[in-house]
Every structure is written in C-alpha cells, then in structure tokens.
PDB file of C-alpha atoms in Angstrom:
ATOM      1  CA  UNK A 601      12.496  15.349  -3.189  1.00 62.00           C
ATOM      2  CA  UNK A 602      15.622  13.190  -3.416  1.00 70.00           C
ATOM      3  CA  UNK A 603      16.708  10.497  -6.165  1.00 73.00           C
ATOM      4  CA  UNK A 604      19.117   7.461  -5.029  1.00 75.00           C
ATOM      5  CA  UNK A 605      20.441   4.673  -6.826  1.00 74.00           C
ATOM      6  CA  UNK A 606      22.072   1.877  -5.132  1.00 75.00           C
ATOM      7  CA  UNK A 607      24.055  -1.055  -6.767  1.00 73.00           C
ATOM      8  CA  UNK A 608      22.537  -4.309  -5.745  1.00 74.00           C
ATOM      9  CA  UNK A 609      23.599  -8.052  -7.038  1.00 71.00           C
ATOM     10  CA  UNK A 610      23.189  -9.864  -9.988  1.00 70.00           C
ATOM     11  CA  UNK A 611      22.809  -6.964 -12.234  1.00 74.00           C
ATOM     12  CA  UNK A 612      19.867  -5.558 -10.019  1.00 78.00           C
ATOM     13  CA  UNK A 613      20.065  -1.810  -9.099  1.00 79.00           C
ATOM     14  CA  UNK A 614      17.222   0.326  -6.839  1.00 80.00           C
ATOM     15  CA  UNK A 615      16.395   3.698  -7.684  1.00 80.00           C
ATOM     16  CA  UNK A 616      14.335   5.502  -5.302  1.00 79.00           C
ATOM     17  CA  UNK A 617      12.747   8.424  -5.312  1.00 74.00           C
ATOM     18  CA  UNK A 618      11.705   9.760  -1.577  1.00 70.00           C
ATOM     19  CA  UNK A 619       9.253  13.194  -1.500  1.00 67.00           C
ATOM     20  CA  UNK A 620      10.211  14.844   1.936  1.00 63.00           C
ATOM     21  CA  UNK A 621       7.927  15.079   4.838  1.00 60.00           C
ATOM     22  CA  UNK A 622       5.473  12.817   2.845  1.00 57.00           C
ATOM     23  CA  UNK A 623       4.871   8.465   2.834  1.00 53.00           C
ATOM     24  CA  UNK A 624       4.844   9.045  -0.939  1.00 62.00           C
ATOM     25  CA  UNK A 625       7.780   7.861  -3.014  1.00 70.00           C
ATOM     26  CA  UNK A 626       8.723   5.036  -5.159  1.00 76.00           C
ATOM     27  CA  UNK A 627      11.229   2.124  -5.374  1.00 80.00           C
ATOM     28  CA  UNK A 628      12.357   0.781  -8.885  1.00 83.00           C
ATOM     29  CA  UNK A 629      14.226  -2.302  -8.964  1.00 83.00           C
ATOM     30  CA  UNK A 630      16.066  -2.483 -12.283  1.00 81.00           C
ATOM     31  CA  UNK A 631      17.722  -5.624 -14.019  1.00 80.00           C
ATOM     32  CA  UNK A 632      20.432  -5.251 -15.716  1.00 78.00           C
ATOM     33  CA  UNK A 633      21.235  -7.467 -18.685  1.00 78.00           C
ATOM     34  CA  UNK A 634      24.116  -7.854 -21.328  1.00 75.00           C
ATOM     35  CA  UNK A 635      24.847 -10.132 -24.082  1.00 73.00           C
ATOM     36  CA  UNK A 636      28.763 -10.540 -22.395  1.00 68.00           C
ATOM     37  CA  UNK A 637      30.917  -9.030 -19.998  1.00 66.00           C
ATOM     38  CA  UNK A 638      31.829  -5.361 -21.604  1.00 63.00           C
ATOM     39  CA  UNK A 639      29.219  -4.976 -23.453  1.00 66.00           C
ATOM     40  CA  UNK A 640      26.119  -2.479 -22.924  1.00 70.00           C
ATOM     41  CA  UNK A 641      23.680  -3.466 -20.525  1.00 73.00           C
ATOM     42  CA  UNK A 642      19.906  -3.058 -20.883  1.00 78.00           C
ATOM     43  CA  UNK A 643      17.197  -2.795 -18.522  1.00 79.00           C
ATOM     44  CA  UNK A 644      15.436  -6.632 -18.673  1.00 79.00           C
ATOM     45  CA  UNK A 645      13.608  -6.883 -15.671  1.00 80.00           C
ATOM     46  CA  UNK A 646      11.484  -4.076 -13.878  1.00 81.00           C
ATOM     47  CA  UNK A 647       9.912  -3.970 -10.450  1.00 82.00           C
ATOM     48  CA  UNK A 648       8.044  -0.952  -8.969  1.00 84.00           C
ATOM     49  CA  UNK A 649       7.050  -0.703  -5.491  1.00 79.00           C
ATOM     50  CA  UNK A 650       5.291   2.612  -3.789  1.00 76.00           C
ATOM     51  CA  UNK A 651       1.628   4.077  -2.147  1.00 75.00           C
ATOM     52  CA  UNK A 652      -0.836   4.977  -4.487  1.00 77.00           C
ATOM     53  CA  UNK A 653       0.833   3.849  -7.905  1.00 80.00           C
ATOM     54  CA  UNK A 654      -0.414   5.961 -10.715  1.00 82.00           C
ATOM     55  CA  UNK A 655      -0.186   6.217 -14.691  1.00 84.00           C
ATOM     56  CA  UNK A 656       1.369   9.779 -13.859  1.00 82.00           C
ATOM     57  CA  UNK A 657       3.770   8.344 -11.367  1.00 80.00           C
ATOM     58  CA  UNK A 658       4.913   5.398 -13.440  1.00 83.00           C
ATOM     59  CA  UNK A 659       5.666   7.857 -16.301  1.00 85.00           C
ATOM     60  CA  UNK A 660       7.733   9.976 -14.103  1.00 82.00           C
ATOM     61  CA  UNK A 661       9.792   6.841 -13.829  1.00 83.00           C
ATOM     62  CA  UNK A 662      13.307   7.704 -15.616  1.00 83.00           C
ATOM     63  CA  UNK A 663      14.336   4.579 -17.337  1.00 82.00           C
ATOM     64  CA  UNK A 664      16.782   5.898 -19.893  1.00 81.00           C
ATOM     65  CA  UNK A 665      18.061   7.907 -16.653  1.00 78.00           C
ATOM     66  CA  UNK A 666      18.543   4.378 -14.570  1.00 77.00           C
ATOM     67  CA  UNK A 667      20.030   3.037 -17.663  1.00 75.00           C
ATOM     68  CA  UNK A 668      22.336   5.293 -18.344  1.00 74.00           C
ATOM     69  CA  UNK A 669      23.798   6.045 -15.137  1.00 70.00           C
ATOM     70  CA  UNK A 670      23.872   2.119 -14.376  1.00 65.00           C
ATOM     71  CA  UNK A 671      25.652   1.163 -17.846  1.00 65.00           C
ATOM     72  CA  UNK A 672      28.347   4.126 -17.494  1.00 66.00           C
ATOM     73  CA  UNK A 673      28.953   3.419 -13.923  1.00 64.00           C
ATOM     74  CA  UNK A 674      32.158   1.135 -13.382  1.00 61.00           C
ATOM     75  CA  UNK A 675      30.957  -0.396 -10.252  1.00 62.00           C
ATOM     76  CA  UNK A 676      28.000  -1.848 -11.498  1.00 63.00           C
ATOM     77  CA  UNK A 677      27.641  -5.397 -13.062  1.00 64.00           C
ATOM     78  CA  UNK A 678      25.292  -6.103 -14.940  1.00 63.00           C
ATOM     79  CA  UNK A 679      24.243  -9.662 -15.575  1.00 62.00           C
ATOM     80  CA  UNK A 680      25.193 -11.857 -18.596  1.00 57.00           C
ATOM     81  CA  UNK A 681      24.536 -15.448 -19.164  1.00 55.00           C
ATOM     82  CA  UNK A 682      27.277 -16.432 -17.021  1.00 54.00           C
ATOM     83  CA  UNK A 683      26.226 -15.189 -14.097  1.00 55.00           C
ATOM     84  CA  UNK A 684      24.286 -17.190 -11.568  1.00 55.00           C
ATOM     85  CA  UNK A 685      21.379 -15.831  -9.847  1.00 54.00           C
ATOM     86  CA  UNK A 686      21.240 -14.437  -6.939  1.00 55.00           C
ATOM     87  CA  UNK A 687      18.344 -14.279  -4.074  1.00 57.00           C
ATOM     88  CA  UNK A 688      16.497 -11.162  -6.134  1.00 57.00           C
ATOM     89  CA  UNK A 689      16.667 -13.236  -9.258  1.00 59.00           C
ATOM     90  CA  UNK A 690      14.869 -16.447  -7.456  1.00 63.00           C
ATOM     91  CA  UNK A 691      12.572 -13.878  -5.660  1.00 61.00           C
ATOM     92  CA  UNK A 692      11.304 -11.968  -8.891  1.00 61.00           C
ATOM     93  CA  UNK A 693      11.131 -15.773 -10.668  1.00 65.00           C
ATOM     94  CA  UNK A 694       9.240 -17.130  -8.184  1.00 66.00           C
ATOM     95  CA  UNK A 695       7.061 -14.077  -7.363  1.00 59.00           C
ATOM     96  CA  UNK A 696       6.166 -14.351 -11.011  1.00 60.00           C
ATOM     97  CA  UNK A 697       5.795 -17.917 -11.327  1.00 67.00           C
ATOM     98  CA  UNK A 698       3.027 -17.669  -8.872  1.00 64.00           C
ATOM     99  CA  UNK A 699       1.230 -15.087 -10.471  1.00 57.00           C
ATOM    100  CA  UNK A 700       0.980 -16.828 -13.670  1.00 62.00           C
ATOM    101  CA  UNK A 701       0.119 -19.916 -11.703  1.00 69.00           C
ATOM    102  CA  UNK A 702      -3.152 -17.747  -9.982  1.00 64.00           C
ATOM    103  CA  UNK A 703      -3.991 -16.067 -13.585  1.00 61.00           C
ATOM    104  CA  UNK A 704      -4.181 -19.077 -15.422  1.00 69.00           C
ATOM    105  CA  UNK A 705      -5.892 -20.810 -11.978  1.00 67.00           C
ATOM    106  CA  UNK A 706      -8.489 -17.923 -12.170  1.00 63.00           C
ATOM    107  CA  UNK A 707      -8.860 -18.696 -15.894  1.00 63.00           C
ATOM    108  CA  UNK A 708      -9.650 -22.452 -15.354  1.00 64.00           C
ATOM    109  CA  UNK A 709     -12.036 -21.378 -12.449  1.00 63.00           C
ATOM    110  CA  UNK A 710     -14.036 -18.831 -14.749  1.00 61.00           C
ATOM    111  CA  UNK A 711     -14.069 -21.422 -17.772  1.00 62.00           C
ATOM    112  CA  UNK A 712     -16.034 -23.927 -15.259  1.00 59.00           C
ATOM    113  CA  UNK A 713     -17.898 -21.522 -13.536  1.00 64.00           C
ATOM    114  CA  UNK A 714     -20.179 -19.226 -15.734  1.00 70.00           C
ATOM    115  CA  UNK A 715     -20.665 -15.965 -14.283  1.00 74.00           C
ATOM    116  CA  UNK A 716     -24.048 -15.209 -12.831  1.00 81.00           C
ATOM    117  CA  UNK A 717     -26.360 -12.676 -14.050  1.00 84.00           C
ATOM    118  CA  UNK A 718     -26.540  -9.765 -11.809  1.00 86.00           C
ATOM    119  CA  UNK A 719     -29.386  -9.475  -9.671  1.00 85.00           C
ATOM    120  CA  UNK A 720     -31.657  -6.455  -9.203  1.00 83.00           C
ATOM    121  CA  UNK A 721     -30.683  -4.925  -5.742  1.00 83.00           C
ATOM    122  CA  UNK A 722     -32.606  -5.343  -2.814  1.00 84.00           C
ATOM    123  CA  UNK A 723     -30.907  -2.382  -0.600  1.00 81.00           C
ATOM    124  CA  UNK A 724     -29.799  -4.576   2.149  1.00 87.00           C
ATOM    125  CA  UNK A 725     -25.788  -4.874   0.909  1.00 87.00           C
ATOM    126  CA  UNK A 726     -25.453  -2.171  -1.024  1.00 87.00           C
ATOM    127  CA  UNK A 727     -20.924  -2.601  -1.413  1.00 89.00           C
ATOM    128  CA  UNK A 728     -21.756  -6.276  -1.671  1.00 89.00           C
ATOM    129  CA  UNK A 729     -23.929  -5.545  -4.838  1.00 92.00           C
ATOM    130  CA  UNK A 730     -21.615  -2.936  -6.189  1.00 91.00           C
ATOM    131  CA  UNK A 731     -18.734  -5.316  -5.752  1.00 89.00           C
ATOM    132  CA  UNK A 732     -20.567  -7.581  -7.941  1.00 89.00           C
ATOM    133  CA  UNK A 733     -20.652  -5.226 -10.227  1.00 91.00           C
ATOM    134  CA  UNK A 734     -17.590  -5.005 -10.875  1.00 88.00           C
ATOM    135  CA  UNK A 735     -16.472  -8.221 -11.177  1.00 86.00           C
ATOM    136  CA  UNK A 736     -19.052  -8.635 -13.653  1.00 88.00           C
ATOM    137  CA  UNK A 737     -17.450  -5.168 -15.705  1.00 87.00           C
ATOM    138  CA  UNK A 738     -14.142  -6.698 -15.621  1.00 81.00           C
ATOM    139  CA  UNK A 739     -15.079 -10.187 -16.388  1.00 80.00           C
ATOM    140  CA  UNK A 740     -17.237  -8.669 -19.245  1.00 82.00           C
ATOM    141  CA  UNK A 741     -14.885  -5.608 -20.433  1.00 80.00           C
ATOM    142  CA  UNK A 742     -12.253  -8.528 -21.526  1.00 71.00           C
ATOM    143  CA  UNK A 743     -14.986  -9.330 -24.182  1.00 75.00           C
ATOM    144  CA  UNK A 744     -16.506  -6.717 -25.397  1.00 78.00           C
ATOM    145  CA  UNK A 745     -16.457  -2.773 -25.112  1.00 81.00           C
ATOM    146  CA  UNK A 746     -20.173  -2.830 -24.731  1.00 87.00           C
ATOM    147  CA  UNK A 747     -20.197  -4.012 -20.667  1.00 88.00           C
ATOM    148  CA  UNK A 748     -23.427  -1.752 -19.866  1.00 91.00           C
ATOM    149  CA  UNK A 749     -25.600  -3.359 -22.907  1.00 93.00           C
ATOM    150  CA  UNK A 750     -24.289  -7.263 -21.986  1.00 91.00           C
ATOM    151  CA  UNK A 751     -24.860  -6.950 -18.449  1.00 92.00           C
ATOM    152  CA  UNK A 752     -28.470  -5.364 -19.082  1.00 93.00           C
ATOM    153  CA  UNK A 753     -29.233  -8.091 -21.385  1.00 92.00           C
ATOM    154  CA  UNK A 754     -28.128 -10.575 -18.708  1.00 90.00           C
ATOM    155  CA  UNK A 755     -29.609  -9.152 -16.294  1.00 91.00           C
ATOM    156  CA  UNK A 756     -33.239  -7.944 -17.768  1.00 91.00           C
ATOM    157  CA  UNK A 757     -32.960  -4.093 -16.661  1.00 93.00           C
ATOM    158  CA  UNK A 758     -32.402  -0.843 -19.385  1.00 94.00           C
ATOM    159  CA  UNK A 759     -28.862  -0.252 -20.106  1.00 94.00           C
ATOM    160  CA  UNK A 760     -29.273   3.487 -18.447  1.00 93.00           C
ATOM    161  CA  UNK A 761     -29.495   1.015 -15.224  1.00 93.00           C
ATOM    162  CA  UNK A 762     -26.472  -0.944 -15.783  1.00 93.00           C
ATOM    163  CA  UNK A 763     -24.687   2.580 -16.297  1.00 94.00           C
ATOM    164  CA  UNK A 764     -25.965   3.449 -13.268  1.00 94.00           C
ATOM    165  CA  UNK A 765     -24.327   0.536 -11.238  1.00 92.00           C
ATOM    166  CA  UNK A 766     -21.066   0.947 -12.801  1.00 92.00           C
ATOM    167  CA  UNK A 767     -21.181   4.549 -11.672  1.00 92.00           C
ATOM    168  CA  UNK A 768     -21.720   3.604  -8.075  1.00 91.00           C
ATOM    169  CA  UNK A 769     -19.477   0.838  -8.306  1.00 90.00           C
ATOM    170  CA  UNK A 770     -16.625   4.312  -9.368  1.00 88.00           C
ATOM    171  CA  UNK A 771     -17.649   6.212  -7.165  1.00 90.00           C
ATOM    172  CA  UNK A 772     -17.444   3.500  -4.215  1.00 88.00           C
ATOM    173  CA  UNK A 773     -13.769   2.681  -5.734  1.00 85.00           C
ATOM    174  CA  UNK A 774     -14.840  -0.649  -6.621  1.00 85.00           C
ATOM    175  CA  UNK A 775     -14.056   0.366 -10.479  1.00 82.00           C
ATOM    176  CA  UNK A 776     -11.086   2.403 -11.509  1.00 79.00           C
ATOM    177  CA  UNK A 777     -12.299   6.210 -12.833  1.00 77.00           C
ATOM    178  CA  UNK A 778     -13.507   6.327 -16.052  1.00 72.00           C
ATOM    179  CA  UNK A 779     -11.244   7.829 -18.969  1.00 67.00           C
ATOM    180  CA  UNK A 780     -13.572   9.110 -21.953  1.00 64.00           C
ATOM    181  CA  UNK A 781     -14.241   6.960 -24.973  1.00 60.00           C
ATOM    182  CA  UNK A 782     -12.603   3.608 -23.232  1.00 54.00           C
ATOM    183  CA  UNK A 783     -14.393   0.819 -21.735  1.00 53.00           C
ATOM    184  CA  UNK A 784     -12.414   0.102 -18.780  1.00 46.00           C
TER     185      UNK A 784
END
C-alpha cells in the first residue's frame, strides 16, 4: 500500500492511497483555506473518489495527516480570499450546484406526487417490486423510524410482511445492510 500527496492549485491538494495488485484505493481532494496569506490553513472543502466507498474506508481517511503535512509544507498554497478560483474550484461549485438543484428538484417532484401504496406482489417482476420497496423505505425512513408498520398500513398486509420485503429488498442490494437498532 502506498500514500501520495500531490500539490494541486488554488489551495487543492490529492492524497491518494493505492493498495498494490488491487483496483481498490482512494483519492481525497483536499481544500485548503486560510483567513490570509501566512496564516494556518484548514481543510474547507473535501472530495473523495474510490470503488466500493465504505464507513470503514472513509474513517481510514487521515485528515489531521493531510492537514498537517499540507499546512507545514512550504510549497503549498493554500487559498485565502484573495485568491481567484481556479478550474477545481468552478468544478466542485458547479458539481455541487447541480446536486442541490436535483435534491431540491426531487423534493418538489415528491411534494406533487404522493407516493403510491405498495402493491401485493404478483411474482412476475420480482427486482421491479423489491425496487419499489425501497424507494418506499427511503421515502418513508425520512419520516418516521417505524417504515415496516407505515408501509403495512399503506399497503393492507401484517407488518411481519413488510419486514419481509425490506429483507429481500437487502439481500438483493436494493437497501443498504441493516445496522441493529437503526432504521435505515
């Protein structure tokens, strides 16, 4: 396993982390902030980009590491409020711009359109139905912790049912695992 860091522009810096012999590994893009020239820089900004992002693997992320190293390092420049943005700054704004345009999009969509019940299956699109399932758990899990007993209610079946679907809709990766004692 090897660590890099590279010194990009505006304050940006990559740290990379490649696992030999593997596709695994992951790219950190770090911005760089401070209040004026000289003075300590903080990490403002934070893009991660690798295969098969876990919790694990984000924690294994060393920020105070990045930080460190970038702040005592004399070739790296972090940006202040003088300095004027450069292509990875427009990318990153605009990259988020548009996803807070297709949240809040998604949000006016789901205001006007009420969500469906969920229908009892009928066996002949069995990932279709399961799919459905979980929008409905994540539509409904933004509520309420109680998903299985308001999607048996809307739907007219026994709550062991509704647990049932959500445990197909796991197991068929349609729904993140389940951690104990969380809805979600």
């Amino acid at each position: 396993m090897s660590e890099n860091l590279s010194y990009l522009e505006d304050g940006w810096v990559l740290w990379s982390r490649v696992i030999g012999g593997t596709t695994e590994g992951l790219m950190v893009y770090a911005k760089l902030y401070a209040e004026k020239e000289g003075d300590r820089s903080e990490i403002v900004e934070l893009h991660i980009r690798g295969r098969n992002l876990t919790t694990d693997k984000l924690r294994s992320i060393p920020l105070g590491h990045i930080e460190a190293i970038a702040t005592t390092d004399p070739d790296v420049t972090p940006s202040d409020r003088s300095t004027p943005p450069a292509p990875m700054s427009q990318a990153a704004d605009a990259l988020g711009n548009r996803a807070s345009q297709l949240l809040i999009n998604a949000a006016h969509r789901k205001a006007r359109e009420p969500r469906t019940p969920l229908p009892r299956p009928n066996g002949s699109n069995p990932d279709a139905f399961y799919q459905q399932v979980a929008e409905a758990y994540r539509d409904v899990v933004q509520t309420t912790p109680k998903v299985a007993k308001v999607l048996a209610e809307e739907a007219n079946v026994p709550v062991g049912t509704v647990h049932r679907w959500i445990m197909e809709a796991r197991r068929r990766r349609f729904l993140p695992a389940a951690r104990q004692g969380r809805a979600g």
